[in-house]
Structure formats: structure tokens, C-alpha cells
mmCIF file of C-alpha atoms and ligand atoms in Angstrom:
data_model
loop_
_atom_site.group_PDB
_atom_site.id
_atom_site.type_symbol
_atom_site.label_atom_id
_atom_site.label_comp_id
_atom_site.label_asym_id
_atom_site.label_seq_id
_atom_site.Cartn_x
_atom_site.Cartn_y
_atom_site.Cartn_z
ATOM 1 C CA MET A 468 -30.144 -104.976 17.019
ATOM 2 C CA MET A 469 -27.116 -104.524 19.403
ATOM 3 C CA ASN A 470 -26.512 -104.506 22.894
ATOM 4 C CA GLU A 471 -26.329 -100.725 23.687
ATOM 5 C CA LYS A 472 -22.877 -101.423 25.300
ATOM 6 C CA MET A 473 -21.611 -103.111 22.365
ATOM 7 C CA THR A 474 -22.713 -100.089 20.209
ATOM 8 C CA SER A 475 -21.535 -97.669 22.070
ATOM 9 C CA ALA A 476 -17.951 -99.465 22.067
ATOM 10 C CA PHE A 477 -18.033 -99.655 18.359
ATOM 11 C CA LEU A 478 -18.945 -95.904 18.195
ATOM 12 C CA ASP A 479 -15.907 -95.595 20.257
ATOM 13 C CA GLN A 480 -13.728 -97.438 17.994
ATOM 14 C CA ILE A 481 -15.074 -95.666 14.925
ATOM 15 C CA ASN A 482 -13.768 -92.412 16.548
ATOM 16 C CA LYS A 483 -10.318 -94.123 17.454
ATOM 17 C CA GLU A 484 -10.027 -95.068 13.816
ATOM 18 C CA LEU A 485 -11.016 -91.672 12.449
ATOM 19 C CA TYR A 486 -8.603 -89.995 14.833
ATOM 20 C CA SER A 487 -5.744 -92.702 13.467
ATOM 21 C CA GLU A 488 -6.451 -91.469 9.919
ATOM 22 C CA TYR A 489 -6.159 -87.898 11.218
ATOM 23 C CA LEU A 490 -2.636 -88.537 12.683
ATOM 24 C CA TYR A 491 -1.245 -90.377 9.988
ATOM 25 C CA LEU A 492 -2.236 -87.440 7.591
ATOM 26 C CA SER A 493 -0.717 -84.976 10.031
ATOM 27 C CA ILE A 494 2.478 -87.114 9.860
ATOM 28 C CA LYS A 495 1.884 -87.128 6.142
ATOM 29 C CA ALA A 496 2.068 -83.316 6.050
ATOM 30 C CA TYR A 497 5.350 -83.509 8.209
ATOM 31 C CA PHE A 498 6.778 -85.703 5.810
ATOM 32 C CA LEU A 499 5.854 -83.552 2.939
ATOM 33 C CA ASP A 500 7.426 -80.871 4.710
ATOM 34 C CA LEU A 501 10.753 -82.876 4.894
ATOM 35 C CA ASN A 502 10.595 -83.469 1.130
ATOM 36 C CA LEU A 503 10.097 -87.238 1.989
ATOM 37 C CA GLN A 504 7.889 -87.871 -0.906
ATOM 38 C CA GLY A 505 7.934 -91.514 -0.467
ATOM 39 C CA PHE A 506 7.396 -91.457 3.222
ATOM 40 C CA ALA A 507 4.293 -89.444 2.490
ATOM 41 C CA THR A 508 2.883 -91.988 -0.116
ATOM 42 C CA TRP A 509 3.556 -95.074 2.554
ATOM 43 C CA MET A 510 1.352 -92.853 4.960
ATOM 44 C CA ASP A 511 -1.194 -92.019 2.236
ATOM 45 C CA VAL A 512 -1.681 -95.858 2.106
ATOM 46 C CA GLN A 513 -1.859 -95.742 6.067
ATOM 47 C CA ILE A 514 -4.296 -93.102 6.178
ATOM 48 C CA GLN A 515 -6.751 -95.132 3.467
ATOM 49 C CA GLU A 516 -6.645 -98.171 5.463
ATOM 50 C CA GLU A 517 -7.621 -96.247 8.581
ATOM 51 C CA HIS A 518 -10.490 -94.708 6.585
ATOM 52 C CA ALA A 519 -11.416 -98.433 5.486
ATOM 53 C CA HIS A 520 -11.127 -99.430 9.326
ATOM 54 C CA ALA A 521 -13.689 -96.788 10.283
ATOM 55 C CA MET A 522 -16.066 -97.501 7.647
ATOM 56 C CA GLY A 523 -16.243 -101.183 8.241
ATOM 57 C CA MET A 524 -17.353 -100.566 11.677
ATOM 58 C CA PHE A 525 -19.546 -97.766 10.518
ATOM 59 C CA ASN A 526 -21.183 -100.096 7.790
ATOM 60 C CA TYR A 527 -21.413 -103.003 10.537
ATOM 61 C CA VAL A 528 -23.242 -101.015 13.046
ATOM 62 C CA VAL A 529 -25.924 -99.828 10.285
ATOM 63 C CA GLU A 530 -26.018 -103.375 9.260
ATOM 64 C CA ARG A 531 -26.879 -104.771 12.826
ATOM 65 C CA GLY A 532 -29.695 -102.019 12.579
ATOM 66 C CA GLU A 533 -28.120 -99.390 14.786
ATOM 67 C CA LYS A 534 -27.610 -95.589 14.514
ATOM 68 C CA VAL A 535 -24.057 -94.275 13.777
ATOM 69 C CA VAL A 536 -23.740 -91.171 15.891
ATOM 70 C CA LEU A 537 -20.144 -89.336 15.663
ATOM 71 C CA SER A 538 -18.172 -87.581 18.120
ATOM 72 C CA ALA A 539 -15.339 -85.017 17.661
ATOM 73 C CA ILE A 540 -11.889 -86.251 16.726
ATOM 74 C CA ASP A 541 -8.908 -85.241 18.767
ATOM 75 C CA LYS A 542 -6.405 -82.824 17.324
ATOM 76 C CA PRO A 543 -3.211 -84.606 16.263
ATOM 77 C CA GLU A 544 0.310 -83.523 17.067
ATOM 78 C CA SER A 545 1.766 -81.529 14.193
ATOM 79 C CA SER A 546 5.625 -82.120 14.604
ATOM 80 C CA TRP A 547 8.232 -84.734 15.446
ATOM 81 C CA LYS A 548 11.962 -84.598 15.961
ATOM 82 C CA SER A 549 12.786 -86.734 12.941
ATOM 83 C CA PRO A 550 11.207 -89.648 10.842
ATOM 84 C CA LEU A 551 12.651 -92.269 13.485
ATOM 85 C CA ASP A 552 10.610 -89.973 15.899
ATOM 86 C CA ALA A 553 7.698 -90.073 13.987
ATOM 87 C CA PHE A 554 7.710 -93.823 13.432
ATOM 88 C CA LYS A 555 8.020 -94.503 17.156
ATOM 89 C CA ALA A 556 4.604 -92.308 17.707
ATOM 90 C CA ILE A 557 3.247 -94.648 14.733
ATOM 91 C CA LEU A 558 4.083 -97.682 16.541
ATOM 92 C CA ALA A 559 2.881 -96.379 20.027
ATOM 93 C CA HIS A 560 -0.144 -95.556 18.361
ATOM 94 C CA GLU A 561 -0.933 -98.876 16.764
ATOM 95 C CA GLN A 562 -0.261 -100.748 20.123
ATOM 96 C CA PHE A 563 -2.810 -98.260 21.692
ATOM 97 C CA VAL A 564 -5.265 -99.425 18.906
ATOM 98 C CA THR A 565 -4.421 -102.804 19.526
ATOM 99 C CA SER A 566 -5.439 -102.744 23.161
ATOM 100 C CA LYS A 567 -8.514 -100.655 22.187
ATOM 101 C CA ILE A 568 -9.790 -103.678 19.585
ATOM 102 C CA ASN A 569 -9.087 -105.966 22.360
ATOM 103 C CA ASP A 570 -11.186 -104.253 24.674
ATOM 104 C CA LEU A 571 -13.996 -104.037 21.814
ATOM 105 C CA ALA A 572 -13.428 -107.959 21.710
ATOM 106 C CA GLN A 573 -14.191 -108.023 25.566
ATOM 107 C CA VAL A 574 -17.218 -106.230 25.299
ATOM 108 C CA ALA A 575 -18.336 -108.524 22.713
ATOM 109 C CA GLN A 576 -17.572 -111.469 25.078
ATOM 110 C CA ASP A 577 -19.363 -109.892 28.043
ATOM 111 C CA THR A 578 -22.595 -109.497 25.746
ATOM 112 C CA ASN A 579 -22.257 -113.054 24.311
ATOM 113 C CA ASP A 580 -22.607 -111.312 20.995
ATOM 114 C CA ARG A 581 -21.271 -114.128 18.811
ATOM 115 C CA ALA A 582 -21.457 -111.954 15.561
ATOM 116 C CA ALA A 583 -19.655 -109.275 16.720
ATOM 117 C CA MET A 584 -16.822 -111.230 17.982
ATOM 118 C CA LEU A 585 -16.425 -113.147 14.446
ATOM 119 C CA PHE A 586 -16.521 -109.301 13.091
ATOM 120 C CA ILE A 587 -14.032 -108.012 15.515
ATOM 121 C CA ASN A 588 -11.328 -110.973 15.044
ATOM 122 C CA TRP A 589 -10.660 -109.483 11.297
ATOM 123 C CA TYR A 590 -9.255 -106.479 13.114
ATOM 124 C CA ILE A 591 -7.456 -108.641 15.652
ATOM 125 C CA LYS A 592 -5.536 -110.294 12.898
ATOM 126 C CA GLU A 593 -5.510 -106.626 11.056
ATOM 127 C CA GLN A 594 -3.443 -105.100 14.097
ATOM 128 C CA VAL A 595 -0.866 -107.735 13.869
ATOM 129 C CA GLU A 596 -0.141 -106.940 10.412
ATOM 130 C CA GLU A 597 0.031 -103.009 11.269
ATOM 131 C CA GLU A 598 2.454 -103.456 14.064
ATOM 132 C CA SER A 599 4.511 -105.771 11.775
ATOM 133 C CA ASN A 600 4.384 -103.016 8.935
ATOM 134 C CA VAL A 601 5.505 -100.239 11.205
ATOM 135 C CA GLY A 602 7.828 -102.030 13.122
ATOM 136 C CA GLY A 603 9.700 -103.062 9.842
ATOM 137 C CA VAL A 604 10.133 -99.460 8.740
ATOM 138 C CA LEU A 605 11.105 -98.326 12.268
ATOM 139 C CA ALA A 606 13.869 -101.175 12.388
ATOM 140 C CA GLN A 607 15.530 -99.707 9.035
ATOM 141 C CA LEU A 608 14.852 -96.040 10.403
ATOM 142 C CA GLU A 609 17.177 -97.295 13.771
ATOM 143 C CA MET A 610 19.735 -98.923 11.339
ATOM 144 C CA ILE A 611 20.114 -95.655 8.905
ATOM 145 C CA GLY A 612 20.884 -93.376 11.793
ATOM 146 C CA ASP A 613 22.118 -90.131 10.656
ATOM 147 C CA ASP A 614 22.998 -91.430 7.207
ATOM 148 C CA LYS A 615 21.069 -89.329 4.490
ATOM 149 C CA SER A 616 21.815 -91.182 1.519
ATOM 150 C CA ALA A 617 20.031 -94.247 3.226
ATOM 151 C CA LEU A 618 17.299 -92.013 4.239
ATOM 152 C CA PHE A 619 16.799 -91.209 0.600
ATOM 153 C CA ALA A 620 17.114 -94.936 -0.597
ATOM 154 C CA LEU A 621 14.186 -95.910 2.091
ATOM 155 C CA ASP A 622 12.089 -93.045 1.025
ATOM 156 C CA LYS A 623 12.403 -94.235 -2.624
ATOM 157 C CA GLU A 624 11.487 -97.779 -1.324
ATOM 158 C CA LEU A 625 8.377 -96.725 0.683
ATOM 159 C CA SER A 626 7.216 -94.417 -2.429
ATOM 160 C CA THR A 627 6.049 -98.048 -4.236
ATOM 161 C CA ARG A 628 3.760 -98.914 -1.525
ATOM 162 C CA VAL A 629 0.093 -99.143 -2.942
ATOM 163 C CA PHE A 630 -3.028 -99.243 -1.282
ATOM 164 C CA VAL A 631 -5.398 -102.089 -1.720
ATOM 165 C CA ALA A 632 -8.566 -102.341 -0.664
ATOM 166 C CA PRO A 633 -9.370 -104.421 2.456
ATOM 167 C CA VAL A 634 -12.185 -106.915 2.450
ATOM 168 C CA ILE A 635 -13.519 -106.352 6.117
ATOM 169 C CA GLY A 636 -15.300 -109.131 8.014
HETATM 170 MG MG1 MG B 982 -6.805 -99.193 12.050
#
């Protein structure tokens, strides 16, 4: 059993994580269109992480004896001005998700749900890592500017990113 407010906050966050997956899939399509295979691979890891974030909460709601009810996922943007512009959008989105996770933690605190607070702590730490990872690539893109050969070198570097399934909770 879980407080109704807590359950509905989790369901809302599941939707946000699935939207993140959808947005990053759209950004992957943008990179593939530019023939930036490494950037696309980097996004692939991001997509799988967002799916894992959603499923972590999905499983937690079930574990607490509540039913998961899904809602519509918003249509993501499909084009950006440049890879730099796309990464600015990713960072802004992660900052938004961080604020949503903080809101979720606030609901857990308001409803005095200690178990949910412990569970949400993992996501609070994960957001620090997300913002740092995205910020790192963004800083490199800012340095690169219009240098095409530097962009292709970064593309090669990003192609090495590998998904490691997170242990959530
Ligand atoms: Mg996420």
C-alpha cells in the first residue's frame, strides 16, 4: 500500500522517464541523419538508461502493491540546429528531470513515506551523474566550435560508451 498522492507522483515520474527515453530516441535519429554514429551510440546508452529508470519505478509501484496506470507520452522535438544545440537541450531536460525527482522526494517527505524516500535517493544521486555526463560532452562541443575534424574525433570517442544495467534502489 502507498499513499494515493505518492502513487500518482510515481506514475507521473514514470511518464517523465519514458518521455526522456522518447526524446533521446528522437535525438539519436537526428544524429544518425547527420551520420554521427558515435553520438547515436552515446544516445543509445542514454535511451536504455531512461528505460531502466522508468522500469525501476514501475517495479517499485508494483512492489508496494499499487497498480501502474500509464498515460500518453508527449511528442518530442525532431530537429536541432547543431549537435551543440541538441546537447544544450539534453542538459536542460536533465535539469528539469532533477527538479521533478526533487518534487517526488518532497511528496515522500510530506506523506512521511520513509521507504519511498530511501528508494528515491538512488534517483537523486543518479541525476548528479546524468547532469555531469551530459555537461562533459556539452563542454567539449563548446570547445570544438566549427572544427569538423574535432567533431569527428569526439564522435569516435562517444562510440565507445557501453550500457551497464543500473542496480536501482
Ligand atoms: Mg532518467
